[in-house]
Tab-separated table of N, CA and C in Angstrom:
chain	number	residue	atom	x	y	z
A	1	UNK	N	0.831	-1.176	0.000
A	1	UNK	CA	0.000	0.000	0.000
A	1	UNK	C	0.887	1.255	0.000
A	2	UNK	N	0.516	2.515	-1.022
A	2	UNK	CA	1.460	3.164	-1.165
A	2	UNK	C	1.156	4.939	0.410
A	3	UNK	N	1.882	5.331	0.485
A	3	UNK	CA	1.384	5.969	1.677
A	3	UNK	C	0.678	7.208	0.292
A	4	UNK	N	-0.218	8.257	0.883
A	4	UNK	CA	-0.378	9.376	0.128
A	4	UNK	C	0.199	10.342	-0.574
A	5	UNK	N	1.303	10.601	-0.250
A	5	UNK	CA	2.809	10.902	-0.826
A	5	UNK	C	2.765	10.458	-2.164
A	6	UNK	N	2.716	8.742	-1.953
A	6	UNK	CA	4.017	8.116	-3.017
A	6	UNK	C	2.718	7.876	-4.194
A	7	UNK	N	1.528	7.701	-4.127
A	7	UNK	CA	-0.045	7.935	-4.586
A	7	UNK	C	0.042	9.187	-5.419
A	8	UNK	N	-0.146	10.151	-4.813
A	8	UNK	CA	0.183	11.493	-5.396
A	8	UNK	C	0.835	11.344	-6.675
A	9	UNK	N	2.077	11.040	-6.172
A	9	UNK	CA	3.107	10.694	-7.120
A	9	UNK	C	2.884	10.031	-8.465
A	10	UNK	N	2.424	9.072	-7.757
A	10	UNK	CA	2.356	7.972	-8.963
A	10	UNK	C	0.886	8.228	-9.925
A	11	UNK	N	0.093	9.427	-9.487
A	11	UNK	CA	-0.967	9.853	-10.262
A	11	UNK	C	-0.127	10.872	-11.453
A	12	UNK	N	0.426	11.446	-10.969
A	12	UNK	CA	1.257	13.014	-11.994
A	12	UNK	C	1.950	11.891	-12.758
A	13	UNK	N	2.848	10.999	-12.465
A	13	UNK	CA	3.287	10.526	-13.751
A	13	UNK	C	2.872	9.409	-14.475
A	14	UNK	N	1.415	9.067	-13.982
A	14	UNK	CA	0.169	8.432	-15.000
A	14	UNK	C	-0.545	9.980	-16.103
A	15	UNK	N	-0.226	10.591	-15.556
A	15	UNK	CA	-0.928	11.981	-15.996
A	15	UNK	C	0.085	12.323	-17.066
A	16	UNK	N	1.587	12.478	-16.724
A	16	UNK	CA	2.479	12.891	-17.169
A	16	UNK	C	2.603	11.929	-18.860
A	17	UNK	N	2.459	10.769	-18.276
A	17	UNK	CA	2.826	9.902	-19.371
A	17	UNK	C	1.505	9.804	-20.588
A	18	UNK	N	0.172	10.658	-20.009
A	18	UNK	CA	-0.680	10.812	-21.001
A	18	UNK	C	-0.552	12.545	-21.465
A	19	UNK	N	0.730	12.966	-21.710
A	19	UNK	CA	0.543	14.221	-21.836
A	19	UNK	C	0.017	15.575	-21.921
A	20	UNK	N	-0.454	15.084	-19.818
A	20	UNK	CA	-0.651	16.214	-19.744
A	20	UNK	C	0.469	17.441	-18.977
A	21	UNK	N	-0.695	18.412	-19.249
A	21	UNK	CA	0.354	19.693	-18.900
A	21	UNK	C	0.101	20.391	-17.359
A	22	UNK	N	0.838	21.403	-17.110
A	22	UNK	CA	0.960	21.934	-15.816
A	22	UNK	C	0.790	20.713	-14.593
A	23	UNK	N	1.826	19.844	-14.537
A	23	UNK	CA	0.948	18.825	-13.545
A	23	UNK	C	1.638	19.695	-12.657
A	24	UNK	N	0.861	19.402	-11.011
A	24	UNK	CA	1.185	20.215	-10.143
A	24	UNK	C	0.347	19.086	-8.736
A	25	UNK	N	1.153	18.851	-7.936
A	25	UNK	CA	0.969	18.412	-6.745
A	25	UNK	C	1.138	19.129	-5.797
A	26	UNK	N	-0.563	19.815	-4.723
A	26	UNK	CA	-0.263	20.893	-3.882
A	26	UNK	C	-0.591	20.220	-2.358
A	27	UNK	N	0.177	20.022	-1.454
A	27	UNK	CA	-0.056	19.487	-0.243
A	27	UNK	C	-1.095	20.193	0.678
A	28	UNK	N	-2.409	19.639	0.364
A	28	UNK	CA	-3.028	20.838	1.547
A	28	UNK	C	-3.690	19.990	2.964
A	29	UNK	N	-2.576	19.163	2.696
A	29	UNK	CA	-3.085	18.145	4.512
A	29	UNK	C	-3.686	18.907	5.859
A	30	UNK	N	-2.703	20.100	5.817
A	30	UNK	CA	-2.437	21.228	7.172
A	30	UNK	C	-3.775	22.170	6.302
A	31	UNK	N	-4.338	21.863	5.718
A	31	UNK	CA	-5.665	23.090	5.462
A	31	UNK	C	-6.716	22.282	5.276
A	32	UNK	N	-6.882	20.923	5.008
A	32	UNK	CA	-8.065	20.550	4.793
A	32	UNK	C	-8.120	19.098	5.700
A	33	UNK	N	-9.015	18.277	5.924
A	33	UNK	CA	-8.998	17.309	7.211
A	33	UNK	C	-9.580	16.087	6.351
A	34	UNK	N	-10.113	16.162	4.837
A	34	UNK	CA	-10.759	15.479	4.120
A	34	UNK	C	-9.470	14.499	3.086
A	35	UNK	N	-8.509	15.444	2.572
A	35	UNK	CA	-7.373	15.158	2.076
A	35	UNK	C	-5.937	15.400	2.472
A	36	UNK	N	-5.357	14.801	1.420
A	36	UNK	CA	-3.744	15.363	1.743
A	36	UNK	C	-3.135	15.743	0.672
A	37	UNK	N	-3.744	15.212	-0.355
A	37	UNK	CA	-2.975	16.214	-2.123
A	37	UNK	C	-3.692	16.291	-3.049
A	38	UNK	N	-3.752	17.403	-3.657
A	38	UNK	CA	-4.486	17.591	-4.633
A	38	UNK	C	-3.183	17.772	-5.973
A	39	UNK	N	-3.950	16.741	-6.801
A	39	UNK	CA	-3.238	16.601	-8.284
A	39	UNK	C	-4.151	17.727	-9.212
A	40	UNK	N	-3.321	18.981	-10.062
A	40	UNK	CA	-4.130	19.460	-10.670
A	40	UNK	C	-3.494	19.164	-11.740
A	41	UNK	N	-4.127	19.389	-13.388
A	41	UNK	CA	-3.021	18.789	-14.349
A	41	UNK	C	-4.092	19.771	-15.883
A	42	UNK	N	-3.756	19.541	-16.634
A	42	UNK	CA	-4.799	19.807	-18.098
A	42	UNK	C	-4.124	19.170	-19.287
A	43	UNK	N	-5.319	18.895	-19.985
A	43	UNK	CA	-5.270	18.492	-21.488
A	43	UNK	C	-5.392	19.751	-22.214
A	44	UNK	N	-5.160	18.986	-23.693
A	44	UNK	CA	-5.694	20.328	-24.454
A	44	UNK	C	-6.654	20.380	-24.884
A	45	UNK	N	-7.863	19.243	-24.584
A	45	UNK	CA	-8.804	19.569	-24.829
A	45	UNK	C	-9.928	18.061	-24.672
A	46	UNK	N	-11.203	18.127	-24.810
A	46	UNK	CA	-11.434	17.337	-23.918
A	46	UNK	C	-11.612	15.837	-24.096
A	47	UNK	N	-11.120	15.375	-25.097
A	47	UNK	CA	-10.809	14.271	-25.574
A	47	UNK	C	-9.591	13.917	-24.687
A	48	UNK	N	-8.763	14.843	-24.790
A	48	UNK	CA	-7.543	14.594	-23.793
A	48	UNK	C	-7.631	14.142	-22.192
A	49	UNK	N	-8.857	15.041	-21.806
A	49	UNK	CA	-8.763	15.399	-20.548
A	49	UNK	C	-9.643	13.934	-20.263
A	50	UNK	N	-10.278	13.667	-20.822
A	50	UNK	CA	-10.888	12.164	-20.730
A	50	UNK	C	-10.207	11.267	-20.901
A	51	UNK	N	-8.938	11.379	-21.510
A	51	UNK	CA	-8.059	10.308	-21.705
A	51	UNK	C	-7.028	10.211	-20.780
A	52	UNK	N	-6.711	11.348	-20.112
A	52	UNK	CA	-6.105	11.295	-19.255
A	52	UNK	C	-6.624	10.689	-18.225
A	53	UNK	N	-8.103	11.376	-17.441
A	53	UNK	CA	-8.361	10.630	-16.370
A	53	UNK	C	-8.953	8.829	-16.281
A	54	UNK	N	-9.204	8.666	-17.353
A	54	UNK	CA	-9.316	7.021	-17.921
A	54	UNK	C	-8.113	6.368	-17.478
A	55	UNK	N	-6.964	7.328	-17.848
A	55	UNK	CA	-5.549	6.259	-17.882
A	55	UNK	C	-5.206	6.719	-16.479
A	56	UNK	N	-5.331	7.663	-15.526
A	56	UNK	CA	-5.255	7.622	-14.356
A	56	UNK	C	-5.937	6.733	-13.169
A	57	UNK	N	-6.670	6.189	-13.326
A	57	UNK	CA	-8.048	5.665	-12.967
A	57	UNK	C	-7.401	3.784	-13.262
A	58	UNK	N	-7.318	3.494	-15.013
A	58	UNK	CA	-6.574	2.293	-15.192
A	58	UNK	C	-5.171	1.765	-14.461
A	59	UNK	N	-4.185	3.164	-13.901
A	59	UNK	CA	-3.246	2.610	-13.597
A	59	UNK	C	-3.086	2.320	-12.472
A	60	UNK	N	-4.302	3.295	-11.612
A	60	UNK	CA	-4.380	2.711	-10.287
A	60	UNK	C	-4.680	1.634	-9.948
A	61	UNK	N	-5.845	1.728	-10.721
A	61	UNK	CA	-6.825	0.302	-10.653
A	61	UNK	C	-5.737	-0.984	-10.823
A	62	UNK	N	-4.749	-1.037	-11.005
A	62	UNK	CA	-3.717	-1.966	-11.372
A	62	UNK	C	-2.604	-2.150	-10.113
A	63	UNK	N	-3.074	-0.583	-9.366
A	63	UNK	CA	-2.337	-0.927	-7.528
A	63	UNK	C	-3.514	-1.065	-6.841
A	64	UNK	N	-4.344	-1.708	-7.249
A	64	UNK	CA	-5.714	-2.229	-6.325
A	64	UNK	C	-6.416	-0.287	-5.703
A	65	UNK	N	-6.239	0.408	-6.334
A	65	UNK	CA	-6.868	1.416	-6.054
A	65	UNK	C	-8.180	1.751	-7.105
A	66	UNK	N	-8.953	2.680	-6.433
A	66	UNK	CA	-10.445	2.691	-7.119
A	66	UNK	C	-11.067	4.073	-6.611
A	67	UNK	N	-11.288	4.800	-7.484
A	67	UNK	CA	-11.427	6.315	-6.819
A	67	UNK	C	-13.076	5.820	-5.999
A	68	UNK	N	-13.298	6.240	-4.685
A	68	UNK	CA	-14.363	6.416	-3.827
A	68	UNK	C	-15.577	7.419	-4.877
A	69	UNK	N	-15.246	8.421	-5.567
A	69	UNK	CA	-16.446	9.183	-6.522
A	69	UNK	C	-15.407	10.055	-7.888
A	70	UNK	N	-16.598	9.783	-8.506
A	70	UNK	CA	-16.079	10.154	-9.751
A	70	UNK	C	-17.101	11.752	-10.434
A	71	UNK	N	-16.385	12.970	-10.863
A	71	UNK	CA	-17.205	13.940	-10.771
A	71	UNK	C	-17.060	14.007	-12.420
A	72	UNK	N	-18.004	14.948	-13.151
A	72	UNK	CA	-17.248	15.298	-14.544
A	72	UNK	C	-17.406	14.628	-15.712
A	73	UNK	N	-16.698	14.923	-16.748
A	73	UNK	CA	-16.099	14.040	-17.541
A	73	UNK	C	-15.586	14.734	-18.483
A	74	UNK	N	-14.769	14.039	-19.428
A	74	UNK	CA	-13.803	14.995	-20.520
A	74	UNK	C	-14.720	15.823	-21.364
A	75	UNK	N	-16.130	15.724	-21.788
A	75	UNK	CA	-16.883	16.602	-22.254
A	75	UNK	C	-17.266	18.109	-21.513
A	76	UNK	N	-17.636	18.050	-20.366
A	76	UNK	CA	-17.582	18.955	-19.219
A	76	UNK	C	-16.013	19.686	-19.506
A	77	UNK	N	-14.871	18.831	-19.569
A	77	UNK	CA	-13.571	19.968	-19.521
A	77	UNK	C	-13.216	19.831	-18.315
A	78	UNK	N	-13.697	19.164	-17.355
A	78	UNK	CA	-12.990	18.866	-15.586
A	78	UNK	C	-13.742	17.459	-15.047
A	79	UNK	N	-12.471	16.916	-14.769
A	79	UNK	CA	-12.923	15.613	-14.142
A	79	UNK	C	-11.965	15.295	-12.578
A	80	UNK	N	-13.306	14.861	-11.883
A	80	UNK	CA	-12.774	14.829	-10.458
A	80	UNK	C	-12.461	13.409	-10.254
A	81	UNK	N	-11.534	13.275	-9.343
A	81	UNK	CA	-10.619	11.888	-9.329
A	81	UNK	C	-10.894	11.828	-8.064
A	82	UNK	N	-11.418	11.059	-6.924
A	82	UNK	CA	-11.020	11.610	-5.386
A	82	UNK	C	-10.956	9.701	-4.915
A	83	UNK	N	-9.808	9.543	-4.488
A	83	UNK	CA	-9.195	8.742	-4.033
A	83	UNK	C	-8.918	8.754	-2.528
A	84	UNK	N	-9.624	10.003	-1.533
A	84	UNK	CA	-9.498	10.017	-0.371
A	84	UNK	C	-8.427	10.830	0.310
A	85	UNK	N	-7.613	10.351	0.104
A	85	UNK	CA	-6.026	10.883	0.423
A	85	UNK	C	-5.663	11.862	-0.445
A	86	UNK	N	-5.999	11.422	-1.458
A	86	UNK	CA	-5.598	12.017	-2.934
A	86	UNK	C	-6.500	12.298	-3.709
A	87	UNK	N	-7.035	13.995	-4.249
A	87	UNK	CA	-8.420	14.350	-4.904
A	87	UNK	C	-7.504	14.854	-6.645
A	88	UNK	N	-7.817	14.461	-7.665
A	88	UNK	CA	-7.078	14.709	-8.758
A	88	UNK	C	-8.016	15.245	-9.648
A	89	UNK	N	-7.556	16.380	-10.225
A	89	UNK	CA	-8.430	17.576	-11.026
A	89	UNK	C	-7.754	17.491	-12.291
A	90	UNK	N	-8.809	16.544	-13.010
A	90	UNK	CA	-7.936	17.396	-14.342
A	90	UNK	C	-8.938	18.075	-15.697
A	91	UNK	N	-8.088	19.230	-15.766
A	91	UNK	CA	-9.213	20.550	-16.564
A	91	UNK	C	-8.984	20.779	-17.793
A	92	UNK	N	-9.249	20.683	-19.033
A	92	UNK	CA	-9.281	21.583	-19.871
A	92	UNK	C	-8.802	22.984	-19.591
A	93	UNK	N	-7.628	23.369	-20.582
A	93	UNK	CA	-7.052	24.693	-20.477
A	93	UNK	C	-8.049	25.431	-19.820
A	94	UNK	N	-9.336	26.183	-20.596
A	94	UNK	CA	-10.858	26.963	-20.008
A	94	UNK	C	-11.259	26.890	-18.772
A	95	UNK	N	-11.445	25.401	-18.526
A	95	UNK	CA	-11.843	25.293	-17.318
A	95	UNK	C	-10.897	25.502	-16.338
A	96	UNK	N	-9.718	25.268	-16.358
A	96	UNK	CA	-8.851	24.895	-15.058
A	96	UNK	C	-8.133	27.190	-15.028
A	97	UNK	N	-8.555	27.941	-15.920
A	97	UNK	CA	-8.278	29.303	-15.889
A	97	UNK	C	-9.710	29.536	-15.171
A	98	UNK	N	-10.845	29.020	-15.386
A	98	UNK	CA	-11.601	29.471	-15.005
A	98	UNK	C	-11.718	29.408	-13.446
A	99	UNK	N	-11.563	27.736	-12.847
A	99	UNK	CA	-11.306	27.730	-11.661
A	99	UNK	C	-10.482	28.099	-10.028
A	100	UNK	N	-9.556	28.281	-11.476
A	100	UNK	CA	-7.974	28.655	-10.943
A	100	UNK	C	-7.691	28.235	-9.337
A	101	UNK	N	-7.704	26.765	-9.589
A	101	UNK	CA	-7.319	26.102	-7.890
A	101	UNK	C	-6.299	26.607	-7.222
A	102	UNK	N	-5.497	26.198	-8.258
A	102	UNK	CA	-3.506	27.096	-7.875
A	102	UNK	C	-3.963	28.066	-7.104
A	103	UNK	N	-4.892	29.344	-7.078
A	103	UNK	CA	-5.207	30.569	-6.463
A	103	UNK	C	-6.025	30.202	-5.522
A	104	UNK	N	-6.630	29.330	-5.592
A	104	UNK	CA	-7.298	29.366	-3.878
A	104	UNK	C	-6.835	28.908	-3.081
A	105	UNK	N	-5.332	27.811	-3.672
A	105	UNK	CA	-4.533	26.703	-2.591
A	105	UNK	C	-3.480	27.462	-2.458
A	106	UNK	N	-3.114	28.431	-3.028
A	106	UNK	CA	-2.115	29.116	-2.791
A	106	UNK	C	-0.549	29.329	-2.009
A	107	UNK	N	-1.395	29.217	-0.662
A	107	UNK	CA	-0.704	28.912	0.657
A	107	UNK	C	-0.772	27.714	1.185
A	108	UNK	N	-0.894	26.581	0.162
A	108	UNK	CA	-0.683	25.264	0.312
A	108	UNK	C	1.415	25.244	-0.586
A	109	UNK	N	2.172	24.066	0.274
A	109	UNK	CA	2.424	23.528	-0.536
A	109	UNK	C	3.346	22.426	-1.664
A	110	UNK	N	3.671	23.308	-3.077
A	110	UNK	CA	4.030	22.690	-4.193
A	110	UNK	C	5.302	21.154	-3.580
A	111	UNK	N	4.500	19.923	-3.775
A	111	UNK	CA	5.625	18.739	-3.888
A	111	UNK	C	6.221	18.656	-5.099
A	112	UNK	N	7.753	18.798	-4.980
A	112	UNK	CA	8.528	18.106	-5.994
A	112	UNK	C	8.395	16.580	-6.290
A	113	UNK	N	8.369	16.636	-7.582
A	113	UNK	CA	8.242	15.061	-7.779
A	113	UNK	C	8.736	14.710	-9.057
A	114	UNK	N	9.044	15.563	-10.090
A	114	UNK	CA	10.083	15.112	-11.179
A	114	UNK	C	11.307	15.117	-10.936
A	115	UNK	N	12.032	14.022	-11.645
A	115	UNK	CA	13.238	13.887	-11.445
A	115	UNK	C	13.885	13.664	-12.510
């Protein structure tokens, strides 16, 4: 079982490897009591953004993980991933300017995780 950390992790470069962009892992453990990281990421559009969270979703599902609710979908332009520990957003360019999480988590934060 991977701790929430190494989860996190291993979502951005399921994400990464379906090319998406801005991935960004923001630690907001110390601000919220529900989670511990939020994955934000975007396609370019929403074929992408559906393909991404499909292949995020498949690769877990392959470490015996299974998101608890599923919000969205690549037509919408934002799809919610929430794995408990780990809530994963991924937006369409539009949507994810429109929401602008980065700005409300702000004072959460940024995990390094490329190497």
């Amino acid at each position: 079982m991977l701790d929430s950390k190494e989860l996190a992790i291993q979502v951005a470069r399921a994400a990464l490897e379906k090319k998406a962009e801005n991935i960004i892992i923001l630690d907001v453990e110390k601000r919220l009591i529900i989670t511990d990281y939020f994955i934000i990421c975007s396609g370019l559009n929403v074929i992408q953004v559906q393909s991404i969270s499909e292949f995020i979703q498949e690769s877990l599902e392959k470490e015996g993980y299974r998101p608890v609710r599923v919000e969205g979908d690549g037509q919408s332009g934002w799809v919610l991933l929430d794995y408990l520990d780990v809530v994963v957003h991924v937006f369409s360019a539009e949507q994810r300017d429109y929401y602008q999480l980065e700005r409300l988590w702000k004072d959460s934060s940024i995990i390094e995780w490329q190497r």
